[in-house]
Coordinates of C-alpha atoms in Angstrom, one line a residue:
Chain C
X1 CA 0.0 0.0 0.0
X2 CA 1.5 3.6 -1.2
X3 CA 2.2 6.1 1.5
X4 CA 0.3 8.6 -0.5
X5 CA -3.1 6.7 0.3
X6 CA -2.4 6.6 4.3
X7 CA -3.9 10.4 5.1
X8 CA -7.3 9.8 3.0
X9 CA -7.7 6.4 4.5
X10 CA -7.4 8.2 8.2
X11 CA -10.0 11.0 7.2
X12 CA -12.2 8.0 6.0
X13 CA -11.8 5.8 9.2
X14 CA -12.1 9.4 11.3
X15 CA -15.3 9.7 9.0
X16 CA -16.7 5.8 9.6
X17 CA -15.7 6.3 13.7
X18 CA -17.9 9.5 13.7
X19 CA -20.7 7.9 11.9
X20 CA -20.5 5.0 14.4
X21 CA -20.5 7.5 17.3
X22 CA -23.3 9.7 16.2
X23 CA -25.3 5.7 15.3
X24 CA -24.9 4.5 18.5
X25 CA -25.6 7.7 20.4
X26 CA -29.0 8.2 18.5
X27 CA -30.1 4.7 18.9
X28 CA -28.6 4.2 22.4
X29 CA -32.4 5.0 24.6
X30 CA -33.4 2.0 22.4
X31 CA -30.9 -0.1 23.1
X32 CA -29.9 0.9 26.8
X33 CA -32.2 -1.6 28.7
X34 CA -30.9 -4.8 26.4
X35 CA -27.3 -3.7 26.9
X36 CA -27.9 -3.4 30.9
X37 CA -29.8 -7.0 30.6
X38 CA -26.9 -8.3 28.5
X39 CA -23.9 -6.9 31.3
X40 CA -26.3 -8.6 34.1
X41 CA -26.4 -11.6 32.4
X42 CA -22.8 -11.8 31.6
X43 CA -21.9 -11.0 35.1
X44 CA -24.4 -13.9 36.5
X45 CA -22.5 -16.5 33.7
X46 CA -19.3 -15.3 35.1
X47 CA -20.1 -16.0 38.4
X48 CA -22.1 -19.3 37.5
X49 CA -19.8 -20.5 34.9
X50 CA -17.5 -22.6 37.7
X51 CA -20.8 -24.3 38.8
X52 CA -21.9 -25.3 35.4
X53 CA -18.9 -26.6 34.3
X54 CA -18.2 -28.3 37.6
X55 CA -21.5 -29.9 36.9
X56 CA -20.6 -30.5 33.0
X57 CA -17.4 -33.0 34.4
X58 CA -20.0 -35.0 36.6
X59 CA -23.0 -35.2 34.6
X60 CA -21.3 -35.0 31.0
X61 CA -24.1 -32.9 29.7
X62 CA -23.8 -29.0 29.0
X63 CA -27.5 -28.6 28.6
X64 CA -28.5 -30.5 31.4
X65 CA -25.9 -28.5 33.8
X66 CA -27.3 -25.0 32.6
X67 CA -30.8 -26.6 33.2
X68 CA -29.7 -28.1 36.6
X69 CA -27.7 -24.8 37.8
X70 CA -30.8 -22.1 36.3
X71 CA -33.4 -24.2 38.3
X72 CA -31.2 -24.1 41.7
X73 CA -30.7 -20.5 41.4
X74 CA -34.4 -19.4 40.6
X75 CA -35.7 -22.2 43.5
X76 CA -33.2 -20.5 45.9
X77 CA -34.0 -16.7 44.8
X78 CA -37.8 -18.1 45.2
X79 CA -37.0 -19.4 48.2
X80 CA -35.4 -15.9 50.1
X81 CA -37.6 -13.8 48.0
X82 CA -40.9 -15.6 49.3
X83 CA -39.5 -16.1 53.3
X84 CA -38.7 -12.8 52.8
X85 CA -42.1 -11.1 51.5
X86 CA -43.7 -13.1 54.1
X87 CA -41.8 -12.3 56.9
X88 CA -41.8 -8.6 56.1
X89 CA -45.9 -8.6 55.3
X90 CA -46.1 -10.1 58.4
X91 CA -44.0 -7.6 60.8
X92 CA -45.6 -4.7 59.2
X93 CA -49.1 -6.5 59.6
X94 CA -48.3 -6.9 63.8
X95 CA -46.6 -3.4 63.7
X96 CA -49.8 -2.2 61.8
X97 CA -52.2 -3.8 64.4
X98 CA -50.0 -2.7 67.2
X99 CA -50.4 0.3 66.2
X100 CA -54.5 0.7 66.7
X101 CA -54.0 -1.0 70.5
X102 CA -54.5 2.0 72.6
X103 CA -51.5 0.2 75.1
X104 CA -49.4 0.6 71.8
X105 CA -50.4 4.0 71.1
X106 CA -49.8 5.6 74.8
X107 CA -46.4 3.7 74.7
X108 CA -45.1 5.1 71.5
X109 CA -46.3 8.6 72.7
X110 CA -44.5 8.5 76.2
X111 CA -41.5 7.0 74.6
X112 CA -41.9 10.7 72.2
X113 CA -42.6 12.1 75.1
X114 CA -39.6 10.9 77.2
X115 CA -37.3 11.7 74.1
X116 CA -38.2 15.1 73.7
X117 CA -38.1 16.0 77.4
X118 CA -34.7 14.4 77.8
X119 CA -33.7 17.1 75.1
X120 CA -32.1 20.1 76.6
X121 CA -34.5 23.0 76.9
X122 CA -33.6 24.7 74.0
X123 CA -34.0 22.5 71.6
X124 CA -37.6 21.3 72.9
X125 CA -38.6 24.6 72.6
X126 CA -37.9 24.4 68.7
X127 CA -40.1 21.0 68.3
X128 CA -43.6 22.0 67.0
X129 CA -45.7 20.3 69.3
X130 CA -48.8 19.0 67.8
X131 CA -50.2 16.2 69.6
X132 CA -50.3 12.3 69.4
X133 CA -47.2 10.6 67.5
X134 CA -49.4 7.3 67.1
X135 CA -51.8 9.1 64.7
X136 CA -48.9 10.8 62.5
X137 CA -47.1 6.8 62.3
X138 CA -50.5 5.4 61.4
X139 CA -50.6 8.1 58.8
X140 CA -47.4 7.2 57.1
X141 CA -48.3 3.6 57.4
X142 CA -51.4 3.7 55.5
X143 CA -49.7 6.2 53.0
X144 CA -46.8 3.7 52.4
X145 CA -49.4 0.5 51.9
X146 CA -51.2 3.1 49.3
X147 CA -47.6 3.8 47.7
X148 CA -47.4 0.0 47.2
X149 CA -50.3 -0.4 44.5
X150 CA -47.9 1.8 42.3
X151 CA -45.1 -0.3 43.3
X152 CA -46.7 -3.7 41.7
X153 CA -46.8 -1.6 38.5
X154 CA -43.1 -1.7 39.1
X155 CA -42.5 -4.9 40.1
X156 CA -44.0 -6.1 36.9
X157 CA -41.6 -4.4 34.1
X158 CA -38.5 -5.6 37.4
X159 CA -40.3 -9.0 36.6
X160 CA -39.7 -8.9 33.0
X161 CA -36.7 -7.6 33.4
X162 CA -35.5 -10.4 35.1
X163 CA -36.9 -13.0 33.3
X164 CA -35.2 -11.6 30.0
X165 CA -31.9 -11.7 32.4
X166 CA -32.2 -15.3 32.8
X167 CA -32.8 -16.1 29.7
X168 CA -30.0 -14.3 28.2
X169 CA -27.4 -15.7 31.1
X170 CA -29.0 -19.2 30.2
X171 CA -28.3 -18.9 26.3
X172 CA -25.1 -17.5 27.4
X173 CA -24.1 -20.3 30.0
X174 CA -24.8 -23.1 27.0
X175 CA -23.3 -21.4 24.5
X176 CA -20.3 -19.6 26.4
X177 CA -17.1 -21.2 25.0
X178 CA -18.3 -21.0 21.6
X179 CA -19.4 -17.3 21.9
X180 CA -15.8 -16.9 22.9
X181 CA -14.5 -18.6 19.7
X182 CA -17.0 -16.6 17.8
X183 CA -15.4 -13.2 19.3
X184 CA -11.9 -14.3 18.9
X185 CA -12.2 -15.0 15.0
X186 CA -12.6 -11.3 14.7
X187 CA -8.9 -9.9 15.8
X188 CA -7.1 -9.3 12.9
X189 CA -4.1 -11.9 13.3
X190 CA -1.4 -9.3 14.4
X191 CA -3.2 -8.5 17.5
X192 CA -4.5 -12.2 18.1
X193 CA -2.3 -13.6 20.6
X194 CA -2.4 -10.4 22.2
X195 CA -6.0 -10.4 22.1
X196 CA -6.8 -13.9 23.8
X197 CA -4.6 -13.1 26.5
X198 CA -6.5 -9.6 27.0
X199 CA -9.8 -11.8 27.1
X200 CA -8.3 -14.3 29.5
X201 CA -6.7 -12.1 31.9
X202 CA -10.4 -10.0 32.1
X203 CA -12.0 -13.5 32.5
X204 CA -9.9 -14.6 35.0
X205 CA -9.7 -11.1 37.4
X206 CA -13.4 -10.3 36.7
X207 CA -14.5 -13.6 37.7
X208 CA -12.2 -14.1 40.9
X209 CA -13.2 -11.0 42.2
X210 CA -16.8 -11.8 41.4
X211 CA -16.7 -14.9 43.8
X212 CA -14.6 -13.4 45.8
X213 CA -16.8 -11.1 46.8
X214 CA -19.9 -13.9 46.8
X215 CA -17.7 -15.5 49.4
X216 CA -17.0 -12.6 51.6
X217 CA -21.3 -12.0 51.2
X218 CA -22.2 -15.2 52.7
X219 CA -19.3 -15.4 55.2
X220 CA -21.0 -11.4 56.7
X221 CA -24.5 -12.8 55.9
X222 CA -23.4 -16.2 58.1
X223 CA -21.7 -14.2 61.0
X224 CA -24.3 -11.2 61.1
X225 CA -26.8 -14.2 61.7
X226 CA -24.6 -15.8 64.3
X227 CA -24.4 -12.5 66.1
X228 CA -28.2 -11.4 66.1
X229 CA -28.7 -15.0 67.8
X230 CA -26.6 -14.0 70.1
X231 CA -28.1 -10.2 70.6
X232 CA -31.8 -12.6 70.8
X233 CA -30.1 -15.2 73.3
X234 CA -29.5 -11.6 75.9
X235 CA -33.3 -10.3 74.8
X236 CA -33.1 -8.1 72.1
X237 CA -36.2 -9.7 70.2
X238 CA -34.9 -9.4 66.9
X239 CA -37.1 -11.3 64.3
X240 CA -36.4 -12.0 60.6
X241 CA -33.3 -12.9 61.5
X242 CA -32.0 -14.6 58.3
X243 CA -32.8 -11.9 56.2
X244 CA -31.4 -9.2 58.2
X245 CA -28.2 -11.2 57.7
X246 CA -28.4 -11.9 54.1
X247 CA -28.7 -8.7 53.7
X248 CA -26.0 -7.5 55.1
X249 CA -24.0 -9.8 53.7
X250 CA -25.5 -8.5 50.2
X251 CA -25.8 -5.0 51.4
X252 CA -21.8 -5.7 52.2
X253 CA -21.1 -5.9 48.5
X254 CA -20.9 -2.4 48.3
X255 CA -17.7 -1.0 49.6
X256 CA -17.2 1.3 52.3
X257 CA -21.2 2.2 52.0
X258 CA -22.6 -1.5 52.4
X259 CA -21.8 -2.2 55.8
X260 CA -24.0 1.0 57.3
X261 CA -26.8 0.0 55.0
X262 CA -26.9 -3.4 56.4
X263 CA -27.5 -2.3 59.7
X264 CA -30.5 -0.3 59.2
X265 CA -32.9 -3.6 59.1
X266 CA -31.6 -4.6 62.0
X267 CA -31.9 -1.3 64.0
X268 CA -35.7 -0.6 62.6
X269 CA -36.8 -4.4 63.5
X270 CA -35.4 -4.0 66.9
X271 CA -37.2 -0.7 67.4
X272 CA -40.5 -2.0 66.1
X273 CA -40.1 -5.4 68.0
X274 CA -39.2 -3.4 71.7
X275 CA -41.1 0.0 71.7
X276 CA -43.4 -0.4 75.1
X277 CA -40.3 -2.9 76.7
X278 CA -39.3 -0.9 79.7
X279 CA -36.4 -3.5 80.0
X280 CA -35.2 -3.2 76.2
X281 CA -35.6 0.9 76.7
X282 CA -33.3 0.7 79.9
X283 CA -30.9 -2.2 78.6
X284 CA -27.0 -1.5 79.1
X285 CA -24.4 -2.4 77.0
X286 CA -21.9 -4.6 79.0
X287 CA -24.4 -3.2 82.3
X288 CA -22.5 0.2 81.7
X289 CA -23.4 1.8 78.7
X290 CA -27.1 3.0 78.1
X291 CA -28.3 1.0 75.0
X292 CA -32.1 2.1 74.6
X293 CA -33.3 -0.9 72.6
X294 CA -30.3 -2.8 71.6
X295 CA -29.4 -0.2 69.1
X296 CA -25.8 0.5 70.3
X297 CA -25.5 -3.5 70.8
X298 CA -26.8 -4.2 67.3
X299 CA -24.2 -1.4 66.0
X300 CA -21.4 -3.4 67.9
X301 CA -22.0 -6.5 66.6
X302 CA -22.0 -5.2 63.0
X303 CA -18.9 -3.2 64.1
X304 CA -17.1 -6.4 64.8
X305 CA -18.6 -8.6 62.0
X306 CA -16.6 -5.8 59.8
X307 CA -13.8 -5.8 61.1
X308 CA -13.7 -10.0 61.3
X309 CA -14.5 -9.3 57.3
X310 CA -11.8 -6.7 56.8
X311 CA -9.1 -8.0 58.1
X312 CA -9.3 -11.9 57.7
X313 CA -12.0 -12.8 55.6
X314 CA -11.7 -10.4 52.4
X315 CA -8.3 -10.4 52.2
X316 CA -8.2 -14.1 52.2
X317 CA -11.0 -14.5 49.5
X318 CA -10.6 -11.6 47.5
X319 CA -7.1 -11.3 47.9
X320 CA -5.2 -8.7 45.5
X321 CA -7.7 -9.7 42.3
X322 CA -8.5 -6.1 41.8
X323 CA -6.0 -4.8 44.0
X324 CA -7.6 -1.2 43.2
X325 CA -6.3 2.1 45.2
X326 CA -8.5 2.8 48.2
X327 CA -9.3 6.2 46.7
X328 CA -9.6 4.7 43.3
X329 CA -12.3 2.5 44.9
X330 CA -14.1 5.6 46.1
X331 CA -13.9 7.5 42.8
X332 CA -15.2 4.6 41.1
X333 CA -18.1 4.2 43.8
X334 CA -19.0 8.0 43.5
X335 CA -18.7 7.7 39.9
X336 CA -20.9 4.3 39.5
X337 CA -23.7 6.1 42.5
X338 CA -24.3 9.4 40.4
X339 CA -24.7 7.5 37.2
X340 CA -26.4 3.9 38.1
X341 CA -27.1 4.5 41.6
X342 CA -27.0 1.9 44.3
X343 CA -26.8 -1.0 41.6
X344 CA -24.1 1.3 39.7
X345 CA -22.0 1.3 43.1
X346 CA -22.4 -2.3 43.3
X347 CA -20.7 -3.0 39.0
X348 CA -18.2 0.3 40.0
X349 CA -15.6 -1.5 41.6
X350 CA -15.7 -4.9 39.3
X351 CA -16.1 -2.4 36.4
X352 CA -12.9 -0.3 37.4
X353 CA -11.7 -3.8 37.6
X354 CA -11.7 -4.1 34.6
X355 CA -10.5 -1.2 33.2
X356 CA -7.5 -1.4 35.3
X357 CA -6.8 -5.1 33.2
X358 CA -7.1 -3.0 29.9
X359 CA -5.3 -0.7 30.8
X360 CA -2.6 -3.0 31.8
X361 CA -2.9 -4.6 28.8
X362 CA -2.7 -1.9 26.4
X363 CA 0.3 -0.6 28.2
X364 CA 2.1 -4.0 28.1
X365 CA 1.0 -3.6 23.9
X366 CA 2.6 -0.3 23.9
X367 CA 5.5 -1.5 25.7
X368 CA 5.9 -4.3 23.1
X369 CA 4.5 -2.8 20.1
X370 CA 7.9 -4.0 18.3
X371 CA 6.6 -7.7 19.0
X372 CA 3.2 -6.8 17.2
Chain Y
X1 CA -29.5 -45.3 -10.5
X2 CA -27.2 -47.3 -7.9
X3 CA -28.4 -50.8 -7.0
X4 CA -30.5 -50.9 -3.6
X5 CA -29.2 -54.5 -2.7
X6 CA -25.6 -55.0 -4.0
X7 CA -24.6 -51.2 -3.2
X8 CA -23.2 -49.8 0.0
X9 CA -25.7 -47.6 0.4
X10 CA -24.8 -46.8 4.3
X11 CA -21.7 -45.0 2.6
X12 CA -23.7 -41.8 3.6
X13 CA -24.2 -43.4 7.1
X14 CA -20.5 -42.0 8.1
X15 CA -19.5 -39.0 9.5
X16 CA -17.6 -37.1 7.1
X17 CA -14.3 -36.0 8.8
X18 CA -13.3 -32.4 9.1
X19 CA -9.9 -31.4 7.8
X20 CA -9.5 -30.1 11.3
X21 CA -10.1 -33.5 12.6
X22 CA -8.1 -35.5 10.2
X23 CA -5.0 -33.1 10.9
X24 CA -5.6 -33.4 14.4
X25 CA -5.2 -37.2 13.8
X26 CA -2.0 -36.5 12.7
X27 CA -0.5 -34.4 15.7
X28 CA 1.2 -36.6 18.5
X29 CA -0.5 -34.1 20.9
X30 CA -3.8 -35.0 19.8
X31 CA -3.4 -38.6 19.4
X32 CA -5.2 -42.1 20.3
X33 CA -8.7 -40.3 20.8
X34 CA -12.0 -41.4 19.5
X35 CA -14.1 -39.7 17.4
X36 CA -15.9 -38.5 19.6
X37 CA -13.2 -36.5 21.5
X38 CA -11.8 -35.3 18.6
X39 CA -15.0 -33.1 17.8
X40 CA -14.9 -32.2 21.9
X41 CA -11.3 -31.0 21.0
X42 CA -12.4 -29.4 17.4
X43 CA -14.7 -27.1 19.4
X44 CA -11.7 -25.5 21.1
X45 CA -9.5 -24.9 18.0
X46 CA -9.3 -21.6 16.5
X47 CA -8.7 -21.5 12.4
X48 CA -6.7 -18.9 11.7
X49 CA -5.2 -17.3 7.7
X50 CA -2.2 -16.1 6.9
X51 CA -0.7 -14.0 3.8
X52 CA 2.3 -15.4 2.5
X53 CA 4.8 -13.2 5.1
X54 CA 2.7 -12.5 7.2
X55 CA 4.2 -13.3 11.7
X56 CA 2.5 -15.9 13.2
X57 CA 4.6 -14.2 16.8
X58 CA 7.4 -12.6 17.2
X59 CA 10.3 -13.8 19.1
X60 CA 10.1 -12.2 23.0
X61 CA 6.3 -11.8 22.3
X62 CA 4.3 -13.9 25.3
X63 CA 2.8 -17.3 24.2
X64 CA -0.5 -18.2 24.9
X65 CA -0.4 -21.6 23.3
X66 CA 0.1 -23.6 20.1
X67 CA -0.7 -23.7 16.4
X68 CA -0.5 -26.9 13.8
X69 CA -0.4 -26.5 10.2
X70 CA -3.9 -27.2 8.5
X71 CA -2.0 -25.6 4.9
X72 CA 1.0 -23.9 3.3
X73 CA 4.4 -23.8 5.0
X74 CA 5.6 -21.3 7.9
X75 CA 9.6 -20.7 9.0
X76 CA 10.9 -20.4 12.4
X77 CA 13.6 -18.5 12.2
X78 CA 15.8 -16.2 14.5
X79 CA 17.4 -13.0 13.9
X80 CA 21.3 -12.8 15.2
X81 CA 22.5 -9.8 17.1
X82 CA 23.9 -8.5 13.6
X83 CA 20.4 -8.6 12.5
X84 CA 20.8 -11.9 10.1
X85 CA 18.1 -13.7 10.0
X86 CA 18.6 -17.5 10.8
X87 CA 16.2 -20.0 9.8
X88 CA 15.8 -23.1 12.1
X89 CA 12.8 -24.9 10.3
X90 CA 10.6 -24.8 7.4
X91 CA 7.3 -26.8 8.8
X92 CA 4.5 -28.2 6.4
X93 CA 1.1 -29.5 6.6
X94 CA 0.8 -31.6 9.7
X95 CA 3.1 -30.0 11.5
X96 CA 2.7 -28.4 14.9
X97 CA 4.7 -25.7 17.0
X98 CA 4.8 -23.1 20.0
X99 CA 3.5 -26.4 22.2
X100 CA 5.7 -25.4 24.8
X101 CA 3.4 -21.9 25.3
X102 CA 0.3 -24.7 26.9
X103 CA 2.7 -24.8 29.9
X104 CA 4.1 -21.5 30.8
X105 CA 3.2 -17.7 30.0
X106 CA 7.2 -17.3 28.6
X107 CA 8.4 -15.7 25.4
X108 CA 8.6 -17.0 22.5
X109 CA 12.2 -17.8 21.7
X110 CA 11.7 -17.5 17.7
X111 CA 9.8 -16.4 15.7
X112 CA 7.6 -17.9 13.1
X113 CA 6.4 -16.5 9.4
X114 CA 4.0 -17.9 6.8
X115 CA 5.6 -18.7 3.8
X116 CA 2.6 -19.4 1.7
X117 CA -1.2 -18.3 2.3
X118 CA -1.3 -20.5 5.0
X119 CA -4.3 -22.1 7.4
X120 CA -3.5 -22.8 10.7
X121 CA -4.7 -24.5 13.8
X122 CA -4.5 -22.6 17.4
X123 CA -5.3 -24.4 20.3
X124 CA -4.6 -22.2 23.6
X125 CA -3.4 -21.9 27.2
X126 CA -6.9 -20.4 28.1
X127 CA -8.7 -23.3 26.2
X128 CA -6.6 -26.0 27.6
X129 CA -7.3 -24.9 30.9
X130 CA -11.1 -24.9 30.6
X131 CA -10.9 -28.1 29.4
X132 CA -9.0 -29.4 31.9
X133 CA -11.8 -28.2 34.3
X134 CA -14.8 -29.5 32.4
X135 CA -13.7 -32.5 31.1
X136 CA -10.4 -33.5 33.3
X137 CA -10.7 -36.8 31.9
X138 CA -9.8 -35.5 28.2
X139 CA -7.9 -32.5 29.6
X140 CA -5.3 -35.0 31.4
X141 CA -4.9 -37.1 28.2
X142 CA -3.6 -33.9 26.1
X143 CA -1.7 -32.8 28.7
X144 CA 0.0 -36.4 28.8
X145 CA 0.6 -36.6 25.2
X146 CA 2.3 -33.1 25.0
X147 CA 4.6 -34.3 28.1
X148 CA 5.6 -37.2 25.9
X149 CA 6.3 -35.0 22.8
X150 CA 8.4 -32.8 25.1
X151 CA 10.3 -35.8 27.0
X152 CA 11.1 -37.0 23.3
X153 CA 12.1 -33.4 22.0
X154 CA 14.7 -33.3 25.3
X155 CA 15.9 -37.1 24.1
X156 CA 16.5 -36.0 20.9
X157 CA 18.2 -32.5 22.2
X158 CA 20.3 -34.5 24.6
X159 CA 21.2 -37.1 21.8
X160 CA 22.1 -34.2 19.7
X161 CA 24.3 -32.5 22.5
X162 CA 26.2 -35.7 23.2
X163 CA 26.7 -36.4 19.6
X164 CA 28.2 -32.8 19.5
X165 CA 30.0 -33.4 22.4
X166 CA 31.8 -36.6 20.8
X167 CA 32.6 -34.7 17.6
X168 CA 35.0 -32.2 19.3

């Protein structure tokens, strides 16, 4: 190829990039909800894809596997997601009912009561006072079970949503090693050996850090549970115990943010179980330190399950796959929350992941662009 | 018209082999398998084409596995320090290289050229490695064979050496 041809071959791929640029961002509202169904399902195949093929070498059947491993996952979801519901329908039901006993009522408004007079007298004087707390809760309540209705309408486009997810992660479980062929035939040979190696080496870190992470999950979820037993065994009258620990353990997921969020079950549960309990009002923590309800002890207890996580857990499981910069971490958390939101905190740090791979990559390529 | 009753007509019965297969057949890595394994083994294998002088790798570029000739002919060669190149093999249909790359993420210590428009087979590091925890069973057999092509490229190298040895 003449040198004369190389500057009107760059304005025509400069031309074809721009094209593709403006394509994809006109099209891109179309095409947004498949592309977030496909990264879901590729991150569940990633994290499934040692199951199935564990299963593959005992049954000797791909399909079957896939079947197998889609029908334990949905009968487990099904499983949490109905104990759950349940559970939750039925606290807010006894909470609900609680609410209209007139016991109930002159508890919840001497606790507000005894709250706002223990305030010093300046900032008393700054609370409006306008009457009987029980009525303003029920309020909310029944506004909250109205808010629901227009929550099913949600749940049903979540619903398809997910059931398109499995789908894809199915056809992508079955199909996965030959999808990967399929994407390898296209890198022009100079860049092929290269190429695989980049795929590889983003399988491999994406996927450790994937289970990794589902590791460190259960190991919170199973020690949170361990220590609300134990916070029940001195009276704290925590129910839906499980679930408060799975999830934390899920809510754990998230960096640095996680671990406060998975608290907050915990601490309304054990409000709603013990308002009225003079003993759970005046409980002390270690007989010294006031703990109105168990709160403080339910704090410590989450306090140490972190720091068991931290320091011997996590770095066992997780080790150094990402091996991302604290502040990096953060960045890509603040970056991930403002565009995605909680779920876009919870893809930042495997995404950043990622990129740190590439970018490893291409600066190995550019390091060895003489072997090219 | 061909005759029902005298005429093999289960000729259509058989499974036509690939060219992949049949070339697999003929690489000591890939041998002693049924049929069967060889089109669990034929999934993993990546076709690739070459121009006539076109690299296959460079030397001191990282392997990721091996490649066997489907068609044409491809050089490994070396270039000395005075930039002459030195050519330690021409290699034909059938014949397979870069094995040693299934092992270890090392360098390649040639390089290798297509001669002709060449086909050639790749089977990978990556793809080994699934294999081996899929279907251990087949996985383990590879693995074997390639020791044994190894152990009988070190006899030959050693027979080589003492022969060289004896000469001076």
């Amino acid at each position: 190829m003449s040198k004369s041809t190389d500057p009107l071959q760059q304005i025509y791929r400069i031309i074809i990039g721009l094209i593709i640029i403006g394509f994809v961002y006109v099209i891109w509202p179309y095409i947004a909800t498949v592309v977030v169904m496909l990264v879901f399902a590729f991150l569940f195949t990633t994290i499934l894809l040692p199951g199935v093929d564990n299963l593959e070498r005992k049954i000797k059947s791909r399909g079957l596997s896939v079947l197998i491993m889609t029908i334990i996952v949905i009968a487990v979801i099904s499983v949490f997601l109905g104990g759950f519901t349940s559970g939750l329908v039925k606290q807010a039901k006894e909470f609900s009912s609680q609410l209209n006993q007139d016991d109930y009522i002159s508890d919840l408004n001497s606790f507000a009561e005894k709250a706002v007079n223990s305030l010093p007298e300046f900032v008393r004087d700054i609370i409006p006072r306008t009457g009987n707390m029980a009525d303003k809760l029920q309020g909310q309540v029944s506004g909250i079970l109205q808010n629901l209705l227009s929550f099913a309408g949600a749940v049903g486009s979540f619903l398809f949503t997910v059931v398109m997810v499995i789908i894809f992660t199915v056809i992508i479980l079955y199909g996965y090693y030959h999808f990967r062929k399929s994407l390898v035939r296209f890198i022009p040979n100079k860049y092929f050996e290269i190429g695989l190696r980049l795929i590889f080496n983003i399988e491999r870190s994406v996927s450790s850090y994937l289970r990794g992470q589902l590791l460190a999950a259960t190991s919170v979820a199973i020690l949170s549970i361990i220590g609300l037993f134990i916070l029940n065994a001195f009276g704290a009258n925590l129910t839906l115990v499980v679930f408060i620990g799975i999830i934390a353990g899920l809510a754990n997921l998230i960096p640095l943010v996680g671990p406060f969020v998975g608290m907050a079950p915990a601490i309304l549960i054990a409000f709603m179980n013990n308002l009225g309990n003079d003993i759970a009002l005046g409980h002390k923590l270690f007989g010294v330190v006031p703990s109105p309800f168990f709160i403080p002890d339910i704090i410590l207890m989450f306090l140490i399950v972190q720091q068991i996580d931290n320091n011997y857990i996590t770095p066992k499981v997780v080790g150094q796959s990402v091996g991302l910069h604290p502040i990096l971490v953060m960045i890509a958390l603040l970056i991930g929350g403002t565009l995605l939101g909680p779920l876009g905190m919870l893809f930042a740090v495997p995404t950043a992941g990622v990129i740190k791979v590439v970018g490893q990559e291409i600066a190995f390529v550019s390091r060895n662009a003489h072997l090219l | 018209m061909e005759n029902a009753f005298w005429g093999n007509i289960f000729q259509g019965w058989r499974r036509e082999e690939s060219p992949t297969v049949l070339t697999l057949k003929q690489v000591p890595i890939f041998e002693g398998f049924s049929d069967k394994r060889y089109r669990e083994i034929e999934k993993l294998i990546h076709e690739r084409i070459y121009k006539p002088n076109e690299y296959v790798f460079k030397k001191k570029a990282p392997g990721v596995g091996m490649y066997i000739i489907l068609s044409g002919k491809v050089e490994i060669f070396i270039e000395e320090a005075d930039g002459k190149k030195q050519t330690l093999v021409e290699l034909e249909e059938g014949d397979f290289f870069g094995e040693l790359s299934l092992l270890d993420e090392e360098v390649r210590s040639a390089s290798a050229i297509a001669k002709d428009h060449s086909t050639l087979l790749g089977f990978f590091r990556p793809d080994l490695f699934s294999l081996l925890e899929r279907n251990p069973e087949l996985g383990n057999k590879i693995l074997l064979n390639l020791a044994r092509v190894i152990g009988a490229r070190l006899r030959k190298t050693n027979e080589l050496l003492a022969e060289s040895q004896a000469a001076k």
